[in-house]
Amino acid sequence: MIGEINQSNLYLLLPSKVSWMAETLMDELGVSLPDAIRYIYSSDTYKKLENEESKSWHLGPATLYYDLKQEGKNAQRTMSSENVTHKKN
């Protein structure tokens, strides 16, 4: 068990949340895993998530994904305009 969450152990919670958001981006937008992860790591949502004081780590992955989509830009339009690699059908 982690105990109290602080900046030095917050990293333990992030992989599962990022993984869920990346899978959702892949499913909804048809982007590749590396592109989805790149998008998440460059987002304001992730910047908040990795800062313990924001308490965003307490949010569930669905809420974090909603926040990601609400950053003031359309994820699909942004990712498409960056010439990301789409999955082949």
Coordinates of C-alpha atoms in Angstrom, one line a residue:
M1 CA 0.0 0.0 0.0
I2 CA 1.2 3.5 -0.9
G3 CA 0.0 5.3 2.2
E4 CA 0.0 9.1 1.9
I5 CA 0.3 10.4 -1.6
N6 CA 3.0 13.0 -2.1
Q7 CA 5.1 14.3 -5.0
S8 CA 7.8 11.7 -4.4
N9 CA 5.4 8.7 -4.8
L10 CA 2.8 10.1 -7.1
Y11 CA 4.5 8.5 -10.1
L12 CA 3.1 5.1 -9.0
L13 CA -0.4 6.1 -9.8
L14 CA 0.1 7.7 -13.2
P15 CA 0.7 4.7 -15.5
S16 CA -2.7 3.1 -15.1
K17 CA -4.5 6.5 -15.7
V18 CA -2.3 7.3 -18.8
S19 CA -2.9 3.8 -20.1
W20 CA -6.6 4.1 -19.8
M21 CA -6.7 7.5 -21.5
A22 CA -4.4 6.3 -24.3
E23 CA -6.6 3.2 -25.0
T24 CA -9.6 5.5 -25.1
L25 CA -7.9 7.9 -27.5
M26 CA -6.9 4.9 -29.7
D27 CA -10.5 3.6 -29.7
E28 CA -12.2 6.9 -30.3
L29 CA -9.8 8.5 -32.7
G30 CA -8.1 5.6 -34.3
V31 CA -4.6 6.9 -33.5
S32 CA -1.5 4.8 -32.7
L33 CA -0.4 4.1 -29.1
P34 CA 2.7 6.2 -29.4
D35 CA 0.7 9.1 -30.7
A36 CA -1.9 8.8 -28.0
I37 CA 0.7 8.7 -25.3
R38 CA 2.6 11.7 -26.9
Y39 CA -0.6 13.7 -26.9
I40 CA -1.4 12.9 -23.3
Y41 CA 2.1 13.7 -22.0
S42 CA 2.1 17.1 -23.8
S43 CA -1.4 18.0 -22.4
D44 CA -2.3 20.4 -19.6
T45 CA -4.3 17.6 -18.1
Y46 CA -1.1 15.5 -17.7
K47 CA 0.8 18.5 -16.3
K48 CA -1.9 18.8 -13.6
L49 CA -2.0 15.1 -13.0
E50 CA 1.8 14.9 -12.3
N51 CA 1.5 17.7 -9.8
E52 CA 0.4 16.3 -6.4
E53 CA -0.9 19.7 -5.3
S54 CA -3.5 19.8 -8.0
K55 CA -5.1 16.6 -6.6
S56 CA -5.9 15.5 -10.1
W57 CA -4.5 12.1 -9.2
H58 CA -7.6 11.6 -7.2
L59 CA -9.8 11.7 -10.3
G60 CA -10.8 8.6 -12.2
P61 CA -9.6 8.0 -15.7
A62 CA -13.0 8.8 -17.3
T63 CA -12.9 12.3 -15.7
L64 CA -9.3 12.8 -16.7
Y65 CA -10.2 11.8 -20.3
Y66 CA -13.1 14.3 -20.2
D67 CA -10.7 17.0 -19.0
L68 CA -8.2 16.1 -21.7
K69 CA -11.0 16.6 -24.3
Q70 CA -12.0 19.9 -22.7
E71 CA -8.6 21.6 -22.8
G72 CA -10.0 24.2 -25.2
K73 CA -9.0 22.3 -28.3
N74 CA -10.5 19.4 -30.2
A75 CA -8.3 16.4 -29.7
Q76 CA -9.2 14.9 -33.1
R77 CA -8.5 18.1 -35.0
T78 CA -5.3 18.7 -33.2
M79 CA -4.0 15.2 -33.6
S80 CA -5.0 15.1 -37.3
S81 CA -3.3 18.4 -38.0
E82 CA -0.1 17.1 -36.5
N83 CA 0.0 14.4 -39.1
V84 CA -0.2 11.6 -36.6
T85 CA 0.0 8.0 -37.7
H86 CA -3.5 6.4 -37.8
K87 CA -4.1 2.7 -37.3
K88 CA -4.5 0.7 -40.5
N89 CA -7.8 -1.1 -40.8

